[in-house]
Coordinates of C-alpha atoms and ligand atoms in Angstrom, one line a residue:
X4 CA 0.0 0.0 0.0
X5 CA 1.6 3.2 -1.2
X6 CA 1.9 6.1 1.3
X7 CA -0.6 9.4 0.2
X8 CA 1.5 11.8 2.0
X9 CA 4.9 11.3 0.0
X10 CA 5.2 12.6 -3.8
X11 CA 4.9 10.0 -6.9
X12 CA 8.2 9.5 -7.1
X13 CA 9.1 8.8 -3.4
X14 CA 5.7 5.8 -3.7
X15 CA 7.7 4.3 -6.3
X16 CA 11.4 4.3 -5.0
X17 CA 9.3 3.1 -1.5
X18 CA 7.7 0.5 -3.8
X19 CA 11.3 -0.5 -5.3
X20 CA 12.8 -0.4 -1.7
X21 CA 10.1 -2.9 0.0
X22 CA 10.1 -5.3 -3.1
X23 CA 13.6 -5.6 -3.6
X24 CA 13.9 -6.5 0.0
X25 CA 11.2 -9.3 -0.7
X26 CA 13.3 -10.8 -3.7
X27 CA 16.8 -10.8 -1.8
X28 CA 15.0 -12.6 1.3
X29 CA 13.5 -15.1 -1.0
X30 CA 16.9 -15.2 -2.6
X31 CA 19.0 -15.6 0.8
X32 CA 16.1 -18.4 1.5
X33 CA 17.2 -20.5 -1.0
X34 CA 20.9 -19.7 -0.5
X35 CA 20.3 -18.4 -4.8
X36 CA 22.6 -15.7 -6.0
X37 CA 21.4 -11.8 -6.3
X38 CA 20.8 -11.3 -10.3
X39 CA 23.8 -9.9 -11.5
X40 CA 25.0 -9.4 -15.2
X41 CA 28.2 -10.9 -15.0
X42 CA 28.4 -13.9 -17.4
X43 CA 28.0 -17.1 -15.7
X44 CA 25.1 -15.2 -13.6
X45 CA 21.7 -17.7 -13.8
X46 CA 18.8 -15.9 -16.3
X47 CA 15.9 -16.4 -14.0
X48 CA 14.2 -15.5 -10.8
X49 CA 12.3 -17.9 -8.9
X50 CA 8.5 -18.2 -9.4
X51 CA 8.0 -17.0 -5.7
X52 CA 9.6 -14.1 -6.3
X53 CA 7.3 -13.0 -9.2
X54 CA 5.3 -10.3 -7.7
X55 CA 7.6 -8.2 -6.4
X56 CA 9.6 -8.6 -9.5
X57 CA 6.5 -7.3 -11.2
X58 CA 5.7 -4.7 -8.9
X59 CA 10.4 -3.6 -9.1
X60 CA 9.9 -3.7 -13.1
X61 CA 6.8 -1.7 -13.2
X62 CA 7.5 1.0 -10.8
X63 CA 11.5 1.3 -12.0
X64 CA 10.1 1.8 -15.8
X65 CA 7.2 4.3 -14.2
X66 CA 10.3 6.3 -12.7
X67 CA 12.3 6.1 -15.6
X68 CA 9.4 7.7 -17.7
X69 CA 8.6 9.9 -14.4
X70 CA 12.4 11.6 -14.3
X71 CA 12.9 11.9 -18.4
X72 CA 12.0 15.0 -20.6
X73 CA 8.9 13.6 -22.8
X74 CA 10.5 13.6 -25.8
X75 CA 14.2 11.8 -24.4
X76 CA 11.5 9.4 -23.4
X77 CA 9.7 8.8 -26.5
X78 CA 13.2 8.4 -28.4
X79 CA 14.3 5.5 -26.3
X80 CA 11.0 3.9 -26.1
X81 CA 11.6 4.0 -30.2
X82 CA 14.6 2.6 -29.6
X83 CA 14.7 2.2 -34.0
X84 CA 18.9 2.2 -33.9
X85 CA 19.1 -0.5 -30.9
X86 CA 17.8 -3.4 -34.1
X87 CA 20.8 -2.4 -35.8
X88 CA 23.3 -3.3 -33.1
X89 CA 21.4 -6.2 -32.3
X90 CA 21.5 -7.4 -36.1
X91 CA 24.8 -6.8 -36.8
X92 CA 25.6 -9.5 -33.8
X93 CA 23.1 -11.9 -35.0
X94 CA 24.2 -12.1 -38.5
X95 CA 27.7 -12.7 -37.5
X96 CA 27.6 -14.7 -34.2
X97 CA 29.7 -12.4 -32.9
X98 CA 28.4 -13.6 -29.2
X99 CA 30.6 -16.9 -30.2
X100 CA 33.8 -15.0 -31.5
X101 CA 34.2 -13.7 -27.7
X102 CA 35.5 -16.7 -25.5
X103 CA 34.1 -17.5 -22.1
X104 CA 35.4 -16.1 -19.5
X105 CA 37.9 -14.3 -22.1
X106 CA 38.1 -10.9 -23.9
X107 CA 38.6 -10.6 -27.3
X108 CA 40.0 -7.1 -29.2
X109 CA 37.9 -5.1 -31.5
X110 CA 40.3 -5.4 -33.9
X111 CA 40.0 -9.1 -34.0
X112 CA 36.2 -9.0 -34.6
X113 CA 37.0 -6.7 -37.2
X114 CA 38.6 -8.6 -39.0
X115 CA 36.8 -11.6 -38.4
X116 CA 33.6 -10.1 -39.7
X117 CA 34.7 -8.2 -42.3
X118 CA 33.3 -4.9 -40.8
X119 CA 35.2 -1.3 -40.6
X120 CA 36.5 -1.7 -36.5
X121 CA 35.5 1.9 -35.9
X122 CA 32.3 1.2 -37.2
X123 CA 32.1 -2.4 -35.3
X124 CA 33.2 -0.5 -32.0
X125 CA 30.5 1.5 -32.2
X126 CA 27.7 -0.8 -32.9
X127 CA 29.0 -3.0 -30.1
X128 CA 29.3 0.2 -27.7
X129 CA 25.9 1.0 -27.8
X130 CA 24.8 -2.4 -27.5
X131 CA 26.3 -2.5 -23.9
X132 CA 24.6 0.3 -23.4
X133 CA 21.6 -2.7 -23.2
X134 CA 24.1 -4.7 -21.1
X135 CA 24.9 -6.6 -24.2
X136 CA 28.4 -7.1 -23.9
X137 CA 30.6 -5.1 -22.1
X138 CA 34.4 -3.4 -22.5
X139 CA 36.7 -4.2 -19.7
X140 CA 39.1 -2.3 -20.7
X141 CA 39.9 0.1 -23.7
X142 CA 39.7 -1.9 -27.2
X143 CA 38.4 -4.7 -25.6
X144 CA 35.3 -7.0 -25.8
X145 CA 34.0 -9.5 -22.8
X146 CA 30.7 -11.0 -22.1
X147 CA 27.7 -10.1 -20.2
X148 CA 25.1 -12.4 -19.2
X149 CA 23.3 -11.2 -21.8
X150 CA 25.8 -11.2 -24.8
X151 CA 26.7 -15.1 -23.3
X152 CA 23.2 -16.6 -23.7
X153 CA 23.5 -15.6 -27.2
X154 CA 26.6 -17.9 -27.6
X155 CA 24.0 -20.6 -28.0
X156 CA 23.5 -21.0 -31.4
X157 CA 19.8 -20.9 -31.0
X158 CA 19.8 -18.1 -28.9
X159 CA 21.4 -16.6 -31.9
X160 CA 19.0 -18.4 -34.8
X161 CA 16.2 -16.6 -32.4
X162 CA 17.4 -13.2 -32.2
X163 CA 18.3 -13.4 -36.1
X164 CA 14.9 -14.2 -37.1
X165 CA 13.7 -11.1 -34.7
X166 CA 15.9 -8.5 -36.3
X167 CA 16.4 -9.9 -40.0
X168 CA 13.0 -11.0 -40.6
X169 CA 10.4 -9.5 -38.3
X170 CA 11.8 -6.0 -37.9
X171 CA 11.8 -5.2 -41.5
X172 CA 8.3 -6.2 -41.3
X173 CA 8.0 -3.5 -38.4
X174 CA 9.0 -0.7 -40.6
X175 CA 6.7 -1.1 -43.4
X176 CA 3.1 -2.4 -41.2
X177 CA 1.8 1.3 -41.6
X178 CA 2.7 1.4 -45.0
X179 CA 0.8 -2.4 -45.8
X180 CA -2.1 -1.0 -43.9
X181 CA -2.8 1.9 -46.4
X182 CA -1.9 0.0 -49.4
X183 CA -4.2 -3.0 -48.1
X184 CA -6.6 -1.3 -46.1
X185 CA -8.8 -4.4 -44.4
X186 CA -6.6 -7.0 -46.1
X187 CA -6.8 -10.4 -44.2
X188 CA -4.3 -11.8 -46.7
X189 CA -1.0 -12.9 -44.9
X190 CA 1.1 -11.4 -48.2
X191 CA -0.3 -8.5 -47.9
X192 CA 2.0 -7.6 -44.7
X193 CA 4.3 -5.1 -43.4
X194 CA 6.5 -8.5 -44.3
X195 CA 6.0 -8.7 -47.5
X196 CA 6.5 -5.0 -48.1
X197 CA 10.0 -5.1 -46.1
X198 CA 11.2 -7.9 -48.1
X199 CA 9.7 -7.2 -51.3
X200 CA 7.9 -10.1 -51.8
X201 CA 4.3 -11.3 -53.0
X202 CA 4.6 -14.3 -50.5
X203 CA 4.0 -14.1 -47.0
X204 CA 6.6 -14.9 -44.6
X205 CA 5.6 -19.0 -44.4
X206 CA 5.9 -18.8 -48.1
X207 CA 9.3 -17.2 -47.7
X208 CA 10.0 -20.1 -45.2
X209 CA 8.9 -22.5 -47.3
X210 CA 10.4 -21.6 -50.5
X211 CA 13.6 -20.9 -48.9
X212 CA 15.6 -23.5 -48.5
X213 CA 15.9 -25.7 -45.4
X214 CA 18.8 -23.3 -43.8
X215 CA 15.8 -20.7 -43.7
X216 CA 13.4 -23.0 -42.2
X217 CA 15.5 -24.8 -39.7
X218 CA 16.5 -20.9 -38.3
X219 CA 12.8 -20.3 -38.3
X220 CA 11.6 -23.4 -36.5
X221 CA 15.0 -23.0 -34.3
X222 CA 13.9 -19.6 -33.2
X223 CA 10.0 -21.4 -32.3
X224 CA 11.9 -23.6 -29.7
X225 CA 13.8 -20.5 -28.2
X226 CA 10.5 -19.1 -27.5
X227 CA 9.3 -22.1 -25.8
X228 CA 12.4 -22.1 -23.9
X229 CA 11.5 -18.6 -22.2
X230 CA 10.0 -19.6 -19.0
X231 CA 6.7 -17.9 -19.9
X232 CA 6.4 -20.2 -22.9
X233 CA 7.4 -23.3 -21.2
X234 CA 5.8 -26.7 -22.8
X235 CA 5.5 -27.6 -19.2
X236 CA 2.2 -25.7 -18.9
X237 CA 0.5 -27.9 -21.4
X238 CA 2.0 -30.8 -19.5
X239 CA 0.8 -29.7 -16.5
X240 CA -2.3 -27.9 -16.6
X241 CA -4.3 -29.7 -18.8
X242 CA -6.3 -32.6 -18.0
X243 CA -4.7 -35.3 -20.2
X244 CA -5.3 -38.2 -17.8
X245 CA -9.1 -37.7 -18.2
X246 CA -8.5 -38.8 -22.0
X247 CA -8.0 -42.2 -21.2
X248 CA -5.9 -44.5 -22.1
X249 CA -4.7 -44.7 -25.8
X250 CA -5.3 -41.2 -26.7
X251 CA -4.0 -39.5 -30.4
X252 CA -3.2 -36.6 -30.3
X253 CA -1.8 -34.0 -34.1
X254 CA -0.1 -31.3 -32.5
X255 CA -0.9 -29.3 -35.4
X256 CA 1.9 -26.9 -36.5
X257 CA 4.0 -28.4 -34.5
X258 CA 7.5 -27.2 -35.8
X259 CA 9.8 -29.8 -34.8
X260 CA 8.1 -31.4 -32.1
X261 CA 9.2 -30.2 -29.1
X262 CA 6.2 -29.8 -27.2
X263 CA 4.6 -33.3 -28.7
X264 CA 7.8 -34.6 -26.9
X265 CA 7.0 -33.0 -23.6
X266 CA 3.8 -34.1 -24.0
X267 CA 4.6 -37.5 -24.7
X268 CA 7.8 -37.8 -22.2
X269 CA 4.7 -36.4 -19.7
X270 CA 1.3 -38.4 -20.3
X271 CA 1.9 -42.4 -20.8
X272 CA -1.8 -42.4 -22.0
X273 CA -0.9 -40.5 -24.8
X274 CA -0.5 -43.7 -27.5
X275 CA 1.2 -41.0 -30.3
X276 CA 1.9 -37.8 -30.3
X277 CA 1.6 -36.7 -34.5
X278 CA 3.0 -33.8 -35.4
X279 CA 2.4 -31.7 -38.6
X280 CA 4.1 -29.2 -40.4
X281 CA 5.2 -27.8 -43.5
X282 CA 7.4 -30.4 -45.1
X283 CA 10.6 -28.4 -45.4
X284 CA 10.1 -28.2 -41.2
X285 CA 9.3 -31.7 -40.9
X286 CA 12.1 -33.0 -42.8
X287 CA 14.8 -34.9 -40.8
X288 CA 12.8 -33.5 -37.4
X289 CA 12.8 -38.1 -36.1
X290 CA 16.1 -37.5 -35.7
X291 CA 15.7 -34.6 -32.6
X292 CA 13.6 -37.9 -31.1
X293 CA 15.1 -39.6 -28.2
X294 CA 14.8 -43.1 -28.8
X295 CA 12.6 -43.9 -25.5
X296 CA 9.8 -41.7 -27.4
X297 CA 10.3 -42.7 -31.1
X298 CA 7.3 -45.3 -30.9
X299 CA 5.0 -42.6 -30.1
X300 CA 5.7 -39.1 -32.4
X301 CA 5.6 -39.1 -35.5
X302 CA 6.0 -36.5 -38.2
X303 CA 4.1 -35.4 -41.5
X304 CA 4.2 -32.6 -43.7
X305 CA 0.5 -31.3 -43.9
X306 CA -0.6 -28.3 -44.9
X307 CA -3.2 -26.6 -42.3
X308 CA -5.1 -25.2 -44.3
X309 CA -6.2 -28.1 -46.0
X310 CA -8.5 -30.5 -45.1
X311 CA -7.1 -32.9 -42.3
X312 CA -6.8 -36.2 -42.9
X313 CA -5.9 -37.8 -39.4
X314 CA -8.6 -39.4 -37.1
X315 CA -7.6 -38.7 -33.4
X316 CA -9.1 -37.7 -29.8
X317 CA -6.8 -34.3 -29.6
X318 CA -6.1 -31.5 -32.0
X319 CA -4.0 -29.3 -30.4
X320 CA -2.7 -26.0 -31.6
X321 CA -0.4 -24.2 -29.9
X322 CA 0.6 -20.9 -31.2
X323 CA -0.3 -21.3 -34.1
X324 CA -4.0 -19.0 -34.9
X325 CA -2.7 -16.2 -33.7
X326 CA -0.6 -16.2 -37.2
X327 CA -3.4 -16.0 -38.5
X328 CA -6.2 -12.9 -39.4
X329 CA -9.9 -14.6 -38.4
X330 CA -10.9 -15.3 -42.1
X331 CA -7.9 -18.0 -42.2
X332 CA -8.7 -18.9 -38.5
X333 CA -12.0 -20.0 -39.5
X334 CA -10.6 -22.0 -42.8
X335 CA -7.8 -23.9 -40.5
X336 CA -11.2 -24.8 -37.4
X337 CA -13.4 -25.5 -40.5
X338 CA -10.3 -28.0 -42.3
X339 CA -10.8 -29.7 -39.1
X340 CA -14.9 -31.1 -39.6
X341 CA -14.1 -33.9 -41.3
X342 CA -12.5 -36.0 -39.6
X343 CA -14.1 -34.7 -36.1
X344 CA -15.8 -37.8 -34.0
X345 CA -18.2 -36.2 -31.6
X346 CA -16.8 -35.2 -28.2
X347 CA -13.1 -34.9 -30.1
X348 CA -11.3 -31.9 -28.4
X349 CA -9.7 -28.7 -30.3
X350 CA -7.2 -27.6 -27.6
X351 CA -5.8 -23.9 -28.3
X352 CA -2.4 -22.6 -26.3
X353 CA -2.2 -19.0 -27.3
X354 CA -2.8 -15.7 -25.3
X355 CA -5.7 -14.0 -24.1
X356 CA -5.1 -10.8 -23.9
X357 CA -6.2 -8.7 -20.9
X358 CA -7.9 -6.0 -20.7
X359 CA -5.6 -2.7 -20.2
X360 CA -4.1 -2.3 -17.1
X361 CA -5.5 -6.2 -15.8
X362 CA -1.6 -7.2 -15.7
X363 CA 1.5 -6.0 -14.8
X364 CA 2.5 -3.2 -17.1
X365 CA 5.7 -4.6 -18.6
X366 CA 3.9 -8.0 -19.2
X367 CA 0.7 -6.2 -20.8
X368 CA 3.6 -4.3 -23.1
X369 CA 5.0 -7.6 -24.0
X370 CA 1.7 -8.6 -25.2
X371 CA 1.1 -6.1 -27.0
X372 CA 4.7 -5.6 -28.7
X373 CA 3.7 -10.0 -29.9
X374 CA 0.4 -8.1 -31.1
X375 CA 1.4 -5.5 -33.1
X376 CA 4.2 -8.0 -34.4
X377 CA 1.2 -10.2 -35.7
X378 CA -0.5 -7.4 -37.7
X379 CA 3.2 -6.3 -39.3
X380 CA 4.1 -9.7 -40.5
X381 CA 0.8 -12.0 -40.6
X382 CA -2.2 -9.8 -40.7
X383 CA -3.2 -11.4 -37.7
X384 CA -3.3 -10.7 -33.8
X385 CA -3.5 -11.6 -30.5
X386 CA -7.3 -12.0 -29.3
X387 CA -9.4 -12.0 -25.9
X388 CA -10.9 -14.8 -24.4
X389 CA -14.0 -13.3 -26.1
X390 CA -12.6 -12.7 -30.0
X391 CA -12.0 -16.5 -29.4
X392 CA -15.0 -17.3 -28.5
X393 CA -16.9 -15.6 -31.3
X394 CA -13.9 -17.0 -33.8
X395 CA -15.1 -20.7 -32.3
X396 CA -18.8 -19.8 -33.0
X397 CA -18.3 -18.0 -36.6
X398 CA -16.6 -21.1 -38.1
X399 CA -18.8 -23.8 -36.8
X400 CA -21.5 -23.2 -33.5
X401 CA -20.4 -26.8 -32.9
X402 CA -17.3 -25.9 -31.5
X403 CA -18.0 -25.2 -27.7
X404 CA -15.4 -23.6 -25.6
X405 CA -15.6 -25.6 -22.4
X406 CA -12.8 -24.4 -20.4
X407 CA -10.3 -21.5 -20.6
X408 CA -7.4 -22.1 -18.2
X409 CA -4.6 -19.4 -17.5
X410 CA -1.9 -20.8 -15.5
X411 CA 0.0 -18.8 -13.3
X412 CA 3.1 -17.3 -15.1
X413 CA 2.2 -18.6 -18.6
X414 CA 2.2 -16.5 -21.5
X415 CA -0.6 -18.5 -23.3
X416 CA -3.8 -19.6 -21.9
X417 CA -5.5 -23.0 -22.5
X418 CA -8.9 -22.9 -23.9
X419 CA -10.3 -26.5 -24.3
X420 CA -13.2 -26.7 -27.4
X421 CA -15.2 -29.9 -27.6
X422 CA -17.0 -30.8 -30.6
X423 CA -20.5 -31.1 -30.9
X424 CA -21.2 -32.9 -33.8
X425 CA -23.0 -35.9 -34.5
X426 CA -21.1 -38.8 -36.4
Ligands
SAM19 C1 4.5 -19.8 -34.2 S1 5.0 -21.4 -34.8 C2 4.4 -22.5 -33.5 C3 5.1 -23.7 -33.4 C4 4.8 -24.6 -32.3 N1 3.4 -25.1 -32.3 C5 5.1 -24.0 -30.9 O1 4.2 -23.7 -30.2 O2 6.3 -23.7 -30.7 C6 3.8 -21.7 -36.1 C7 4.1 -23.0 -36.8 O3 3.1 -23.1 -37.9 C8 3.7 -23.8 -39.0 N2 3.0 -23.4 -40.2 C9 2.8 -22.2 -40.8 N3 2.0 -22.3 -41.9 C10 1.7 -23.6 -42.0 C11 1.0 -24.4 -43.0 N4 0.4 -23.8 -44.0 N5 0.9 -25.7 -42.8 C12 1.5 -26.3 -41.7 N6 2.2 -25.7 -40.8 C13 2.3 -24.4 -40.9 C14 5.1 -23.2 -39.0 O4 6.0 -23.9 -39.7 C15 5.4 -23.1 -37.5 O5 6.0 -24.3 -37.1

């Protein structure tokens, strides 16, 4: 409870004090490090600690915006340059060129990337002014916690695909959305506009060699790998056991099939685990299998937006509508009906968004920054628990939404659709 009597600012540096205090005790409990940047720090807090890391984020960034001139704080929340920077490591891994634990010159990732050095220095210089890497001392380069995640090559696949492929589409969404005004088209994007192209970005994908793909469905699996996005939440939270025992399941869109194999590794009663994709995704994914699950996923290239063509209990789409505007949502529910016994359940992981303000403010900006990305490179968005529910009803009023399940700190909700048909 925030004190009347002192000014905004001294509420929020209170706020800071008093939740800080929580993390560090909840830290010290657990004999757990204070988050640090140094490179071998660990990435995450523990869940117990997430409120008042909510309540430290919120009221730091309030503060931020509180102490800045309006305009100084406009130009960082634009932040247009910081992409650049943030590319520039990407597309040369220079997050591997730097050893652990080590320092490496500018000089030496000069010439190792082919790039000017005063013109490397400075893109790496103001990307430590994010904390992405840092210098040590003059000329040279060492890592951050930050700059050493992104030695992973997937860490790396992941931030490429966000600055080489959806930031171009960033650039050009206003311009898509008075050339295409309405468009529900997914080529008709800020996407296809940034990368001059009739194709949307799946047809990019598709028709561009496996390299392309493998980055793309690489970058999926980083996703999944932020806490928020963890498969455990499907694991966990929905009632699988109540399927019984030989259950099918597609995991529709399914990239490479790392949440079939959570599933799967999670739910004996889950007889196979079939996972569909486009074929250039599919291709070669068996051997990511571990052999104690190879009996029960499978993989095959299938198109979904065509009819389906698999009988099971479970179609389960994760992430995968919200690619999509609601004209192709409808076609991809719709491709579904044949094949529907009755009682058969859609299962849909994707957000519902809150209303404004109904979540912590940096967490309601995330949301909306995977929203707006949506509309620049699909023509699509993120919907309410109510924009699903009249999506469910407009392709078919035998799709009832039974259950809609938010687990604490997930990014995407679980909304359970059973199908009311008749054989
Ligand atoms: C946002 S990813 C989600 C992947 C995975 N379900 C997850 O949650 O991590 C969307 C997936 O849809 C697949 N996809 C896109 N268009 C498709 C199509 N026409 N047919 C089949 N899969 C498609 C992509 O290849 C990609 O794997």
């Amino acid at each position: 409870m925030s004190n009347p009597s002192l000014t905004r600012i001294a509420q929020l540096a209170a706020t800071i004090t008093a939740e800080v205090a929580k993390i560090d005790g909840i830290l010290a409990a657990r004999g757990l490090p204070s988050p640090s940047l140094d490179e071998d720090a660990p990435p995450t807090l523990p869940d117990e600690a997430a409120d008042a890391q909510d309540a430290v984020i919120d009221a730091a960034a309030e503060l931020n915006d509180l102490l800045r001139e309006p305009l100084s704080a406009i130009y960082e929340h634009g932040g247009h340059n910081n992409n650049v920077c943030l590319q520039t490591i990407a597309r040369f891994h220079i997050s591997a060129m730097v050893p652990a634990g080590g320092r490496v010159s500018y000089a030496d990732l000069a010439a190792r990337t082919a790039l000017p050095e005063q013109v490397l220095r400075r893109l790496l210089r103001h990307a430590m002014t994010m904390h992405v890497f840092r210098e040590p001392e003059p000329g040279m380069v060492a890592h951050t916690r930050a700059s050493k995640a992104l030695t992973d090559p997937a860490m790396n696949a992941w931030l490429r695909i966000g600055t080489e492929e959806m930031w171009p589409a960033a650039v050009r969404m206003l311009d898509a959305l008075q050339k295409w005004p309405e468009s529900s088209e997914p080529n008709e994007t800020g996407f296809s506009l940034g990368h001059n192209t009739s194709e949307s970005i799946y047809g990019v994908i598709g028709g561009g060699g496996p390299e392309l793909a493998v980055r793309f469905a690489t970058a999926m699996a980083v996703y999944a790998s932020r806490p928020e996005y963890s498969p455990a939440f499907i694991v966990d939270h929905y009632d699988w056991a109540a399927l019984g025992p030989e259950t099918r399941v597609v995991d529709v869109g399914g990239a490479q099939g790392h949440v079939a194999m959570a599933l799967a590794r999670g739910h004996a009663n889950l007889a196979s685990v079939l996972v569909q994709d486009m074929a250039v995704v599919v291709a070669g994914a068996d051997a990511g299998v571990p052999a104690a699950l190879k009996s029960r996923i499978a993989f095959m290239p299938h198109d979904l937006l065509a009819p389906q063509t698999v009988v099971a209990d479970v179609y389960y789409f994760r992430w995968i509508l919200h690619n999509w505007s609601d004209k192709h949502c409808v076609l991809i529910l719709r491709a579904q009906i044949p094949v529907l016994k009755p009682g058969a359940r859609i299962i849909i992981q994707e957000t519902c968004m809150p209303e404004p303000g109904a979540v912590p403010r940096w967490k309601e900006k995330a949301l909306r920054m995977n929203d707006i990305n949506m509309g620049a490179v699909f023509n699509a968005r993120e919907r309410t628990v109510g924009e699903w529910r009249d999506l469910l009803a407009e392709a078919d009023p035998r799709f009832v939404l039974k259950a809609v399940t938010e687990p604490k700190g997930s990014a995407l909700g679980i909304l359970e659709v059973v199908w009311n048909g008749t054989d």
